[in-house]
C-alpha positions as a Markdown table, in Angstrom:
| # | Residue | x | y | z |
|---|---|---|---|---|
| 1 | Met | -35.3 | -21.7 | 12.9 |
| 2 | Gln | -32.9 | -19.5 | 14.7 |
| 3 | Tyr | -29.7 | -18.8 | 12.7 |
| 4 | Asp | -26.3 | -18.3 | 14.0 |
| 5 | Val | -25.7 | -15.6 | 11.5 |
| 6 | Val | -27.8 | -13.8 | 8.9 |
| 7 | Val | -25.9 | -12.1 | 6.2 |
| 8 | Val | -27.6 | -9.0 | 4.6 |
| 9 | Gly | -26.4 | -8.9 | 1.0 |
| 10 | Gly | -25.5 | -11.5 | -1.6 |
| 11 | Gly | -22.7 | -9.8 | -3.5 |
| 12 | Pro | -19.1 | -11.2 | -3.4 |
| 13 | Ser | -18.6 | -10.1 | 0.2 |
| 14 | Gly | -21.9 | -11.5 | 1.5 |
| 15 | Ala | -21.8 | -14.7 | -0.5 |
| 16 | Thr | -18.3 | -15.4 | 0.7 |
| 17 | Ala | -19.2 | -14.8 | 4.3 |
| 18 | Ala | -22.2 | -17.1 | 4.0 |
| 19 | Glu | -20.3 | -19.8 | 2.3 |
| 20 | Asp | -17.4 | -19.7 | 4.8 |
| 21 | Leu | -19.8 | -19.9 | 7.8 |
| 22 | Ala | -21.9 | -22.7 | 6.2 |
| 23 | Arg | -18.8 | -24.8 | 5.5 |
| 24 | Ser | -17.6 | -24.4 | 9.1 |
| 25 | Gly | -20.9 | -25.9 | 10.3 |
| 26 | His | -22.9 | -22.8 | 11.3 |
| 27 | Lys | -26.6 | -22.2 | 10.6 |
| 28 | Val | -26.4 | -19.3 | 8.2 |
| 29 | Ala | -28.8 | -17.4 | 5.9 |
| 30 | Phe | -28.3 | -14.7 | 3.4 |
| 31 | Ile | -30.7 | -12.2 | 2.0 |
| 32 | Asp | -30.2 | -11.2 | -1.6 |
| 33 | Arg | -32.1 | -8.5 | -3.5 |
| 34 | Asp | -31.7 | -10.4 | -6.8 |
| 35 | Gly | -31.5 | -8.7 | -10.1 |
| 36 | Arg | -29.0 | -6.0 | -9.1 |
| 37 | Ile | -25.8 | -5.9 | -11.0 |
| 38 | Lys | -23.1 | -3.6 | -9.7 |
| 39 | Pro | -21.2 | -1.4 | -12.2 |
| 40 | Cys | -17.7 | -2.9 | -12.2 |
| 41 | Gly | -14.8 | -3.2 | -14.5 |
| 42 | Gly | -14.6 | -6.8 | -13.4 |
| 43 | Ala | -10.8 | -7.2 | -12.9 |
| 44 | Val | -9.7 | -10.0 | -10.5 |
| 45 | Pro | -6.1 | -10.7 | -9.7 |
| 46 | Pro | -4.5 | -14.2 | -9.6 |
| 47 | Arg | -4.5 | -14.1 | -5.8 |
| 48 | Leu | -8.3 | -13.9 | -5.7 |
| 49 | Ile | -8.6 | -16.7 | -8.2 |
| 50 | Glu | -6.3 | -18.9 | -6.1 |
| 51 | Asp | -7.5 | -17.9 | -2.6 |
| 52 | Phe | -11.2 | -18.3 | -3.4 |
| 53 | Phe | -11.1 | -21.2 | -5.8 |
| 54 | Ile | -12.6 | -19.5 | -8.8 |
| 55 | Pro | -13.0 | -21.9 | -11.8 |
| 56 | Asp | -11.6 | -20.9 | -15.2 |
| 57 | Ala | -15.2 | -20.9 | -16.6 |
| 58 | Gln | -15.9 | -17.7 | -14.6 |
| 59 | Ile | -13.0 | -15.9 | -16.3 |
| 60 | Val | -14.5 | -14.3 | -19.4 |
| 61 | Ala | -11.2 | -12.7 | -20.5 |
| 62 | Lys | -7.5 | -12.7 | -19.7 |
| 63 | Val | -5.7 | -9.4 | -19.9 |
| 64 | Asn | -2.0 | -9.2 | -20.5 |
| 65 | Thr | -1.5 | -5.4 | -20.9 |
| 66 | Ala | -2.7 | -2.3 | -19.1 |
| 67 | Arg | -2.8 | 1.0 | -21.0 |
| 68 | Met | -2.6 | 4.3 | -19.2 |
| 69 | Ile | -3.9 | 7.2 | -21.1 |
| 70 | Ser | -3.1 | 10.8 | -20.1 |
| 71 | Pro | -5.1 | 14.0 | -20.6 |
| 72 | Thr | -3.0 | 14.9 | -23.7 |
| 73 | Gly | -3.6 | 11.4 | -25.1 |
| 74 | Arg | -0.2 | 10.0 | -24.2 |
| 75 | Gln | -0.3 | 6.2 | -23.9 |
| 76 | Val | 1.8 | 4.0 | -21.7 |
| 77 | Asp | 1.4 | 0.2 | -22.2 |
| 78 | Ile | 2.4 | -1.8 | -19.1 |
| 79 | Pro | 2.9 | -5.6 | -19.8 |
| 80 | Ile | 1.6 | -8.0 | -17.2 |
| 81 | Glu | 4.4 | -10.4 | -16.8 |
| 82 | Asn | 4.3 | -13.9 | -15.3 |
| 83 | Gly | 0.5 | -14.1 | -15.4 |
| 84 | Tyr | -2.6 | -12.3 | -16.3 |
| 85 | Val | -5.5 | -10.2 | -14.9 |
| 86 | Gly | -8.7 | -12.2 | -15.0 |
| 87 | Met | -12.0 | -10.5 | -16.0 |
| 88 | Val | -15.4 | -11.5 | -14.7 |
| 89 | Asp | -18.9 | -10.4 | -15.6 |
| 90 | Arg | -20.7 | -9.5 | -12.4 |
| 91 | Glu | -24.0 | -10.6 | -13.7 |
| 92 | His | -22.8 | -14.2 | -13.7 |
| 93 | Phe | -19.9 | -14.1 | -11.2 |
| 94 | Asp | -22.1 | -12.9 | -8.3 |
| 95 | Glu | -24.7 | -15.5 | -9.0 |
| 96 | Phe | -22.0 | -18.2 | -9.1 |
| 97 | Leu | -20.9 | -17.1 | -5.6 |
| 98 | Arg | -24.5 | -17.1 | -4.3 |
| 99 | Lys | -25.2 | -20.6 | -5.7 |
| 100 | Arg | -21.9 | -21.9 | -4.2 |
| 101 | Ala | -22.9 | -20.5 | -0.8 |
| 102 | Lys | -26.3 | -22.2 | -1.0 |
| 103 | Asp | -24.7 | -25.4 | -2.1 |
| 104 | Ala | -22.5 | -25.2 | 1.0 |
| 105 | Gly | -25.6 | -25.2 | 3.2 |
| 106 | Ala | -26.5 | -21.5 | 3.5 |
| 107 | His | -30.2 | -20.7 | 3.3 |
| 108 | Arg | -31.0 | -18.1 | 0.6 |
| 109 | Tyr | -33.8 | -15.6 | 0.8 |
| 110 | Thr | -34.7 | -13.1 | -1.9 |
| 111 | Gly | -35.9 | -9.7 | -0.8 |
| 112 | Thr | -34.9 | -6.3 | 0.5 |
| 113 | Phe | -33.6 | -5.6 | 4.0 |
| 114 | Thr | -35.8 | -3.2 | 6.0 |
| 115 | Lys | -34.6 | -3.1 | 9.6 |
| 116 | Ile | -33.2 | -5.0 | 12.6 |
| 117 | Glu | -35.4 | -5.5 | 15.7 |
| 118 | Arg | -34.5 | -7.0 | 19.1 |
| 119 | Asp | -36.5 | -8.5 | 21.9 |
| 120 | Ala | -36.1 | -11.2 | 24.5 |
| 121 | Glu | -36.1 | -13.9 | 21.8 |
| 122 | Gly | -33.1 | -12.5 | 20.1 |
| 123 | Thr | -32.1 | -10.3 | 17.1 |
| 124 | His | -34.5 | -10.2 | 14.2 |
| 125 | Val | -33.6 | -9.3 | 10.6 |
| 126 | Met | -36.7 | -7.9 | 8.8 |
| 127 | Tyr | -36.9 | -8.0 | 5.0 |
| 128 | Arg | -39.5 | -7.6 | 2.3 |
| 129 | Asp | -39.9 | -10.8 | 0.4 |
| 130 | Lys | -39.5 | -10.1 | -3.4 |
| 131 | Val | -42.3 | -12.5 | -4.5 |
| 132 | Ser | -45.0 | -11.9 | -2.0 |
| 133 | Gly | -44.2 | -8.4 | -0.9 |
| 134 | Asn | -44.8 | -9.4 | 2.7 |
| 135 | Glu | -42.4 | -8.4 | 5.5 |
| 136 | Met | -40.6 | -11.4 | 6.8 |
| 137 | Lys | -38.4 | -12.1 | 9.8 |
| 138 | Leu | -35.3 | -14.1 | 10.4 |
| 139 | Thr | -34.1 | -14.6 | 14.0 |
| 140 | Thr | -30.4 | -14.8 | 14.5 |
| 141 | Lys | -27.6 | -14.4 | 17.0 |
| 142 | Leu | -25.4 | -12.2 | 14.8 |
| 143 | Val | -25.8 | -10.1 | 11.6 |
| 144 | Ile | -23.2 | -9.4 | 8.9 |
| 145 | Gly | -24.1 | -6.3 | 6.9 |
| 146 | Ala | -22.8 | -6.7 | 3.4 |
| 147 | Asp | -25.3 | -4.5 | 1.7 |
| 148 | Gly | -23.2 | -2.1 | -0.3 |
| 149 | Ala | -21.6 | 1.3 | -0.1 |
| 150 | Arg | -24.7 | 3.1 | 1.2 |
| 151 | Ser | -25.4 | 0.3 | 3.6 |
| 152 | Asn | -28.7 | 0.5 | 5.4 |
| 153 | Val | -27.3 | -1.9 | 8.1 |
| 154 | Ala | -24.3 | 0.4 | 8.6 |
| 155 | Arg | -26.5 | 3.5 | 8.7 |
| 156 | Ala | -28.8 | 2.0 | 11.4 |
| 157 | Glu | -26.3 | 0.1 | 13.5 |
| 158 | Ile | -22.7 | 1.5 | 13.2 |
| 159 | Lys | -21.3 | 4.8 | 14.5 |
| 160 | Asp | -20.7 | 7.1 | 11.5 |
| 161 | Gly | -21.9 | 4.3 | 9.2 |
| 162 | Asp | -23.6 | 6.9 | 7.0 |
| 163 | Lys | -20.6 | 9.2 | 6.6 |
| 164 | Ile | -18.5 | 7.2 | 4.2 |
| 165 | Pro | -17.1 | 9.1 | 1.1 |
| 166 | Tyr | -17.9 | 7.5 | -2.2 |
| 167 | Val | -17.4 | 7.9 | -5.9 |
| 168 | Ile | -20.5 | 7.6 | -8.2 |
| 169 | Ala | -19.5 | 4.9 | -10.8 |
| 170 | Tyr | -21.4 | 4.3 | -14.0 |
| 171 | His | -20.7 | 1.9 | -16.9 |
| 172 | Glu | -22.2 | 0.5 | -20.0 |
| 173 | Ile | -21.8 | -3.1 | -21.0 |
| 174 | Ile | -21.5 | -3.3 | -24.7 |
| 175 | Glu | -21.0 | -5.9 | -27.4 |
| 176 | Ala | -17.3 | -5.7 | -28.0 |
| 177 | Pro | -15.8 | -5.5 | -31.5 |
| 178 | Ala | -12.9 | -7.5 | -32.8 |
| 179 | Ala | -9.5 | -5.9 | -32.2 |
| 180 | Thr | -9.3 | -2.4 | -33.7 |
| 181 | Ala | -6.8 | 0.5 | -33.6 |
| 182 | Thr | -8.4 | 1.7 | -30.3 |
| 183 | Tyr | -9.6 | -1.5 | -28.7 |
| 184 | Asp | -7.8 | -4.7 | -27.7 |
| 185 | Pro | -9.7 | -7.6 | -26.2 |
| 186 | Ala | -6.6 | -8.5 | -24.1 |
| 187 | Arg | -5.9 | -5.0 | -22.8 |
| 188 | Cys | -7.4 | -2.8 | -20.1 |
| 189 | Asp | -7.5 | 0.9 | -20.8 |
| 190 | Val | -7.4 | 3.3 | -17.9 |
| 191 | Ile | -8.1 | 6.9 | -18.9 |
| 192 | Tyr | -6.8 | 9.8 | -16.7 |
| 193 | Asp | -8.5 | 12.8 | -18.3 |
| 194 | Gly | -10.5 | 15.6 | -16.7 |
| 195 | Arg | -12.9 | 15.6 | -19.7 |
| 196 | Ile | -14.0 | 12.1 | -18.7 |
| 197 | Ser | -13.6 | 12.3 | -14.9 |
| 198 | Pro | -12.3 | 15.5 | -13.1 |
| 199 | Asp | -11.2 | 13.6 | -10.0 |
| 200 | Phe | -11.1 | 9.8 | -10.8 |
| 201 | Tyr | -10.7 | 7.9 | -14.1 |
| 202 | Gly | -12.5 | 6.2 | -17.0 |
| 203 | Trp | -12.0 | 2.7 | -18.2 |
| 204 | Val | -12.5 | 0.3 | -21.1 |
| 205 | Phe | -12.2 | -3.3 | -19.8 |
| 206 | Pro | -12.7 | -6.3 | -22.1 |
| 207 | His | -15.2 | -9.0 | -21.0 |
| 208 | Gly | -14.7 | -11.6 | -23.8 |
| 209 | Gly | -17.5 | -10.9 | -26.2 |
| 210 | Gln | -18.5 | -7.8 | -24.2 |
| 211 | Ala | -16.7 | -4.9 | -22.7 |
| 212 | Ser | -17.3 | -2.6 | -19.7 |
| 213 | Val | -16.9 | 1.1 | -20.5 |
| 214 | Gly | -17.4 | 3.5 | -17.6 |
| 215 | Met | -16.1 | 6.2 | -15.3 |
| 216 | Gly | -16.5 | 7.5 | -11.7 |
| 217 | Ser | -16.5 | 10.8 | -9.9 |
| 218 | Leu | -16.9 | 12.3 | -6.5 |
| 219 | Ile | -18.5 | 15.4 | -8.0 |
| 220 | Lys | -22.3 | 15.1 | -8.1 |
| 221 | Ser | -22.7 | 17.6 | -10.9 |
| 222 | Val | -20.7 | 15.5 | -13.4 |
| 223 | Asp | -22.9 | 14.0 | -16.1 |
| 224 | Val | -21.7 | 10.4 | -15.9 |
| 225 | Lys | -23.7 | 9.3 | -19.0 |
| 226 | Lys | -22.3 | 12.0 | -21.2 |
| 227 | Ala | -18.8 | 11.3 | -20.0 |
| 228 | Thr | -19.2 | 7.6 | -20.8 |
| 229 | Ala | -20.6 | 8.5 | -24.2 |
| 230 | Asp | -17.6 | 10.7 | -24.8 |
| 231 | Leu | -15.3 | 7.8 | -23.7 |
| 232 | Arg | -17.0 | 5.4 | -26.0 |
| 233 | Ala | -16.5 | 7.9 | -28.9 |
| 234 | Ala | -12.8 | 8.3 | -28.1 |
| 235 | Ser | -12.4 | 4.6 | -28.0 |
| 236 | Gly | -14.3 | 4.0 | -31.3 |
| 237 | Leu | -17.1 | 2.1 | -29.5 |
| 238 | Thr | -20.0 | 4.4 | -30.1 |
| 239 | Asp | -21.7 | 2.1 | -32.6 |
| 240 | Cys | -21.4 | -1.0 | -30.5 |
| 241 | Lys | -24.7 | -2.4 | -29.2 |
| 242 | Thr | -25.4 | -1.5 | -25.5 |
| 243 | Ile | -26.4 | -4.5 | -23.5 |
| 244 | Arg | -27.1 | -2.8 | -20.1 |
| 245 | Lys | -26.3 | 0.3 | -18.1 |
| 246 | Glu | -25.6 | 0.4 | -14.4 |
| 247 | Gly | -24.6 | 3.0 | -11.8 |
| 248 | Ala | -23.8 | 2.8 | -8.1 |
| 249 | Pro | -21.6 | 4.3 | -5.4 |
| 250 | Ile | -18.1 | 3.0 | -4.7 |
| 251 | Pro | -16.7 | 3.8 | -1.2 |
| 252 | Leu | -13.3 | 5.4 | -0.9 |
| 253 | Lys | -12.3 | 4.8 | 2.7 |
| 254 | Pro | -12.7 | 2.0 | 5.2 |
| 255 | Leu | -14.9 | 2.9 | 8.2 |
| 256 | Asp | -13.1 | 3.4 | 11.5 |
| 257 | Cys | -15.5 | 0.9 | 13.2 |
| 258 | Trp | -17.1 | -2.1 | 11.6 |
| 259 | Asp | -19.2 | -3.5 | 14.5 |
| 260 | Asn | -21.8 | -2.2 | 16.9 |
| 261 | Gly | -20.4 | -4.0 | 20.0 |
| 262 | Lys | -23.4 | -6.2 | 20.2 |
| 263 | Asp | -24.5 | -8.3 | 17.3 |
| 264 | Val | -23.6 | -6.6 | 14.0 |
| 265 | Val | -20.4 | -6.5 | 11.9 |
| 266 | Leu | -19.9 | -5.1 | 8.4 |
| 267 | Ala | -18.2 | -6.5 | 5.3 |
| 268 | Gly | -17.2 | -5.4 | 1.8 |
| 269 | Asp | -18.4 | -2.1 | 0.5 |
| 270 | Ala | -20.6 | -1.6 | 3.6 |
| 271 | Ala | -17.3 | -1.4 | 5.5 |
| 272 | Gly | -15.7 | 0.8 | 2.8 |
| 273 | Val | -13.0 | -1.7 | 1.7 |
| 274 | Val | -12.4 | -0.5 | -1.9 |
| 275 | Ala | -8.8 | 0.3 | -2.8 |
| 276 | Pro | -8.2 | 4.0 | -3.2 |
| 277 | Ser | -6.8 | 5.2 | -6.5 |
| 278 | Ser | -7.7 | 2.0 | -8.4 |
| 279 | Gly | -11.3 | 1.6 | -7.1 |
| 280 | Glu | -10.6 | -2.2 | -7.0 |
| 281 | Gly | -13.2 | -3.9 | -4.9 |
| 282 | Ile | -14.0 | -7.5 | -5.7 |
| 283 | Tyr | -10.9 | -9.0 | -4.1 |
| 284 | Tyr | -11.2 | -6.7 | -1.0 |
| 285 | Ala | -14.9 | -7.4 | -0.7 |
| 286 | Met | -14.3 | -11.2 | -0.7 |
| 287 | Val | -11.5 | -10.8 | 1.9 |
| 288 | Gly | -13.9 | -8.6 | 3.9 |
| 289 | Gly | -16.6 | -11.3 | 3.8 |
| 290 | Arg | -14.0 | -13.8 | 4.9 |
| 291 | Val | -12.8 | -11.8 | 7.9 |
| 292 | Ala | -16.3 | -11.0 | 8.9 |
| 293 | Ala | -17.2 | -14.7 | 8.9 |
| 294 | Thr | -14.0 | -15.4 | 11.0 |
| 295 | Ala | -15.0 | -12.7 | 13.5 |
| 296 | Ala | -18.6 | -14.0 | 13.7 |
| 297 | Ala | -17.4 | -17.6 | 14.2 |
| 298 | Ala | -15.0 | -16.4 | 16.9 |
| 299 | Thr | -17.8 | -14.5 | 18.7 |
| 300 | Leu | -20.2 | -17.5 | 18.5 |
| 301 | Ala | -17.5 | -19.8 | 20.0 |
| 302 | Ser | -16.3 | -17.4 | 22.8 |
| 303 | Gly | -19.5 | -15.5 | 23.6 |
| 304 | Arg | -17.4 | -12.3 | 23.6 |
| 305 | Val | -18.9 | -9.6 | 21.4 |
| 306 | Lys | -15.5 | -7.9 | 21.5 |
| 307 | Asp | -14.4 | -10.6 | 19.0 |
| 308 | Leu | -16.4 | -8.9 | 16.3 |
| 309 | Gln | -13.6 | -6.4 | 16.2 |
| 310 | Leu | -11.4 | -9.1 | 14.6 |
| 311 | Ala | -12.9 | -8.4 | 11.2 |
| 312 | Arg | -11.4 | -5.0 | 10.9 |
| 313 | Lys | -8.2 | -6.0 | 12.7 |
| 314 | Leu | -7.5 | -8.9 | 10.4 |
| 315 | Phe | -8.2 | -6.9 | 7.3 |
| 316 | Met | -6.1 | -3.9 | 8.3 |
| 317 | Arg | -3.2 | -6.1 | 9.5 |
| 318 | Glu | -2.7 | -7.3 | 5.9 |
| 319 | His | -4.0 | -4.4 | 3.8 |
| 320 | Lys | -3.7 | -1.1 | 5.7 |
| 321 | Gln | -0.3 | -0.2 | 4.2 |
| 322 | Val | -1.5 | -0.8 | 0.6 |
| 323 | Phe | -4.6 | 1.4 | 1.2 |
| 324 | Arg | -2.4 | 4.1 | 2.7 |
| 325 | Val | 0.0 | 4.2 | -0.2 |
| 326 | Leu | -2.9 | 4.1 | -2.8 |
| 327 | Gly | -4.7 | 6.8 | -0.9 |
| 328 | Ala | -1.6 | 9.1 | -0.9 |
| 329 | Met | -1.2 | 8.5 | -4.6 |
| 330 | Gln | -4.8 | 9.4 | -5.4 |
| 331 | Asn | -4.5 | 12.6 | -3.3 |
| 332 | Ala | -1.3 | 13.5 | -5.0 |
| 333 | Tyr | -2.1 | 12.8 | -8.6 |
| 334 | Tyr | -5.9 | 12.9 | -9.2 |
| 335 | Arg | -6.5 | 16.6 | -8.4 |
| 336 | Ser | -5.7 | 18.1 | -11.8 |
| 337 | Asp | -4.9 | 17.1 | -15.4 |
| 338 | Glu | -1.4 | 18.5 | -14.9 |
| 339 | Arg | -0.9 | 16.0 | -12.1 |
| 340 | Arg | -2.4 | 13.2 | -14.1 |
| 341 | Glu | -0.1 | 13.9 | -16.9 |
| 342 | Arg | 2.8 | 13.5 | -14.5 |
| 343 | Phe | 1.4 | 10.3 | -13.1 |
| 344 | Val | 1.2 | 8.7 | -16.6 |
| 345 | Ser | 4.7 | 9.9 | -17.2 |
| 346 | Leu | 5.9 | 8.3 | -14.0 |
| 347 | Cys | 4.3 | 5.0 | -15.3 |
| 348 | His | 6.9 | 4.9 | -18.1 |
| 349 | Asp | 9.4 | 3.8 | -15.5 |
| 350 | Val | 10.1 | 0.0 | -15.7 |
| 351 | Asp | 10.5 | -0.3 | -12.0 |
| 352 | Val | 7.2 | 1.5 | -11.4 |
| 353 | Gln | 5.5 | -1.0 | -13.8 |
| 354 | Lys | 7.0 | -4.1 | -12.2 |
| 355 | Leu | 6.5 | -3.1 | -8.6 |
| 356 | Thr | 2.9 | -1.9 | -9.3 |
| 357 | Phe | 1.8 | -5.1 | -10.9 |
| 358 | Glu | 3.7 | -7.4 | -8.5 |
| 359 | Ala | 1.8 | -5.6 | -5.7 |
| 360 | Tyr | -1.5 | -5.8 | -7.6 |
| 361 | Met | -1.1 | -9.5 | -8.4 |
| 362 | Asn | 0.0 | -10.5 | -4.9 |
| 363 | Lys | -1.9 | -7.9 | -2.9 |
| 364 | Lys | 1.0 | -6.7 | -0.9 |
| 365 | Leu | 3.8 | -4.1 | -1.2 |
| 366 | Val | 7.0 | -5.5 | -2.7 |
| 367 | Lys | 10.0 | -4.9 | -0.4 |
| 368 | Ala | 12.6 | -7.0 | -2.3 |
| 369 | Arg | 14.1 | -4.1 | -4.3 |
| 370 | Pro | 15.1 | -1.2 | -2.1 |
| 371 | Met | 17.0 | 0.6 | -4.8 |
| 372 | Ala | 14.0 | 0.5 | -7.1 |
| 373 | His | 11.8 | 2.0 | -4.3 |
| 374 | Leu | 14.4 | 4.7 | -3.8 |
| 375 | Lys | 14.5 | 5.5 | -7.5 |
| 376 | Ile | 10.7 | 5.7 | -7.7 |
| 377 | Gly | 10.6 | 7.9 | -4.6 |
| 378 | Ile | 13.0 | 10.4 | -6.1 |
| 379 | Lys | 11.1 | 10.5 | -9.4 |
| 380 | Asn | 7.8 | 10.8 | -7.6 |
| 381 | Leu | 9.2 | 13.8 | -5.6 |
| 382 | Ala | 10.6 | 15.4 | -8.7 |
| 383 | His | 7.2 | 15.3 | -10.4 |
| 384 | Leu | 5.3 | 16.5 | -7.4 |
| 385 | Thr | 7.7 | 19.5 | -7.0 |
| 386 | Arg | 7.7 | 20.1 | -10.8 |
| 387 | Leu | 11.4 | 19.7 | -11.1 |
| 388 | Val | 10.9 | 17.6 | -14.2 |
| 389 | Ser | 8.6 | 18.0 | -17.2 |
| 390 | Pro | 5.6 | 15.6 | -17.4 |
| 391 | Leu | 6.6 | 15.0 | -21.0 |
| 392 | Arg | 9.9 | 13.3 | -19.9 |
| 393 | Thr | 9.9 | 9.6 | -19.5 |
């Protein structure tokens, strides 16, 4: 069988692309490595749940508060009004998405991508079958590379596809205790402390009966396992049973080009679509899969390979400004503990809290309160120029 599209990768991005294409009547296959669980806090906003029809059974916890913790131990609790942040466990969530794609008509193969070959018969995606160990071939018209931050598809097919900056993330899934003085099963803790991460942050995110405890850093010399152990100790979670440990890169910047001008387009982490500052990736990965599927369908219908560019254009049209603002915030506040202290101080402001979570929940910048934006801008400038003390609210 010749496929219209072969998707390399079966995470949220690849599974979404495969499902969308199958539901629109295309012959599509996806290759999944199987058994790989990405380290991830697991937070999903209401817009993801609504846009991608996620059933409540996949939501393992509902968070109503976010706690920001500064290097000096200062805590700012931000209530999540008019809703909640859902938490998923990637071990089960990703498999749910893959099964849904298969049920929609996508053919599922289990193995590891090796290369792309081309001849007079078409484009061939080569992979090593997990069960037999044999090299197998899928013939297709188009390929969607959704194989993660250090994408082999991107490295082989896309200009500068191997130059994407990334954070190394590590977390441990543990058995969560009942509520304690330092742990709340309805609260996400975000720790801005150079002792945990010198250039990113640590987290404690509830997953129902489990919790994700982890951190990330751009600096390769950082001992991520020790930092996570220190974070568990600070959170009173040292004695909790460890269920599994996972590490992986998280990209920090979308690539400038997502397609090779012929037959390949990228999606999700392979394209670099993880939000700066927050490291949020599930929602953007699924959007990336959807726009890649849209671009592939347009190319198949028109015969114009230029239509592969639609993937990046559609994504950036809606999310470029959010990524730009979050990138500027990360560059401004993550560079030192003194700056992190000021950032947490800024989060005391009620307008900051409301605008931040309205933007997070709806995935767009809120423009309805110009005076609030002006007030935040002035406070932000005051902190960055050290006109105010970080200890002031």
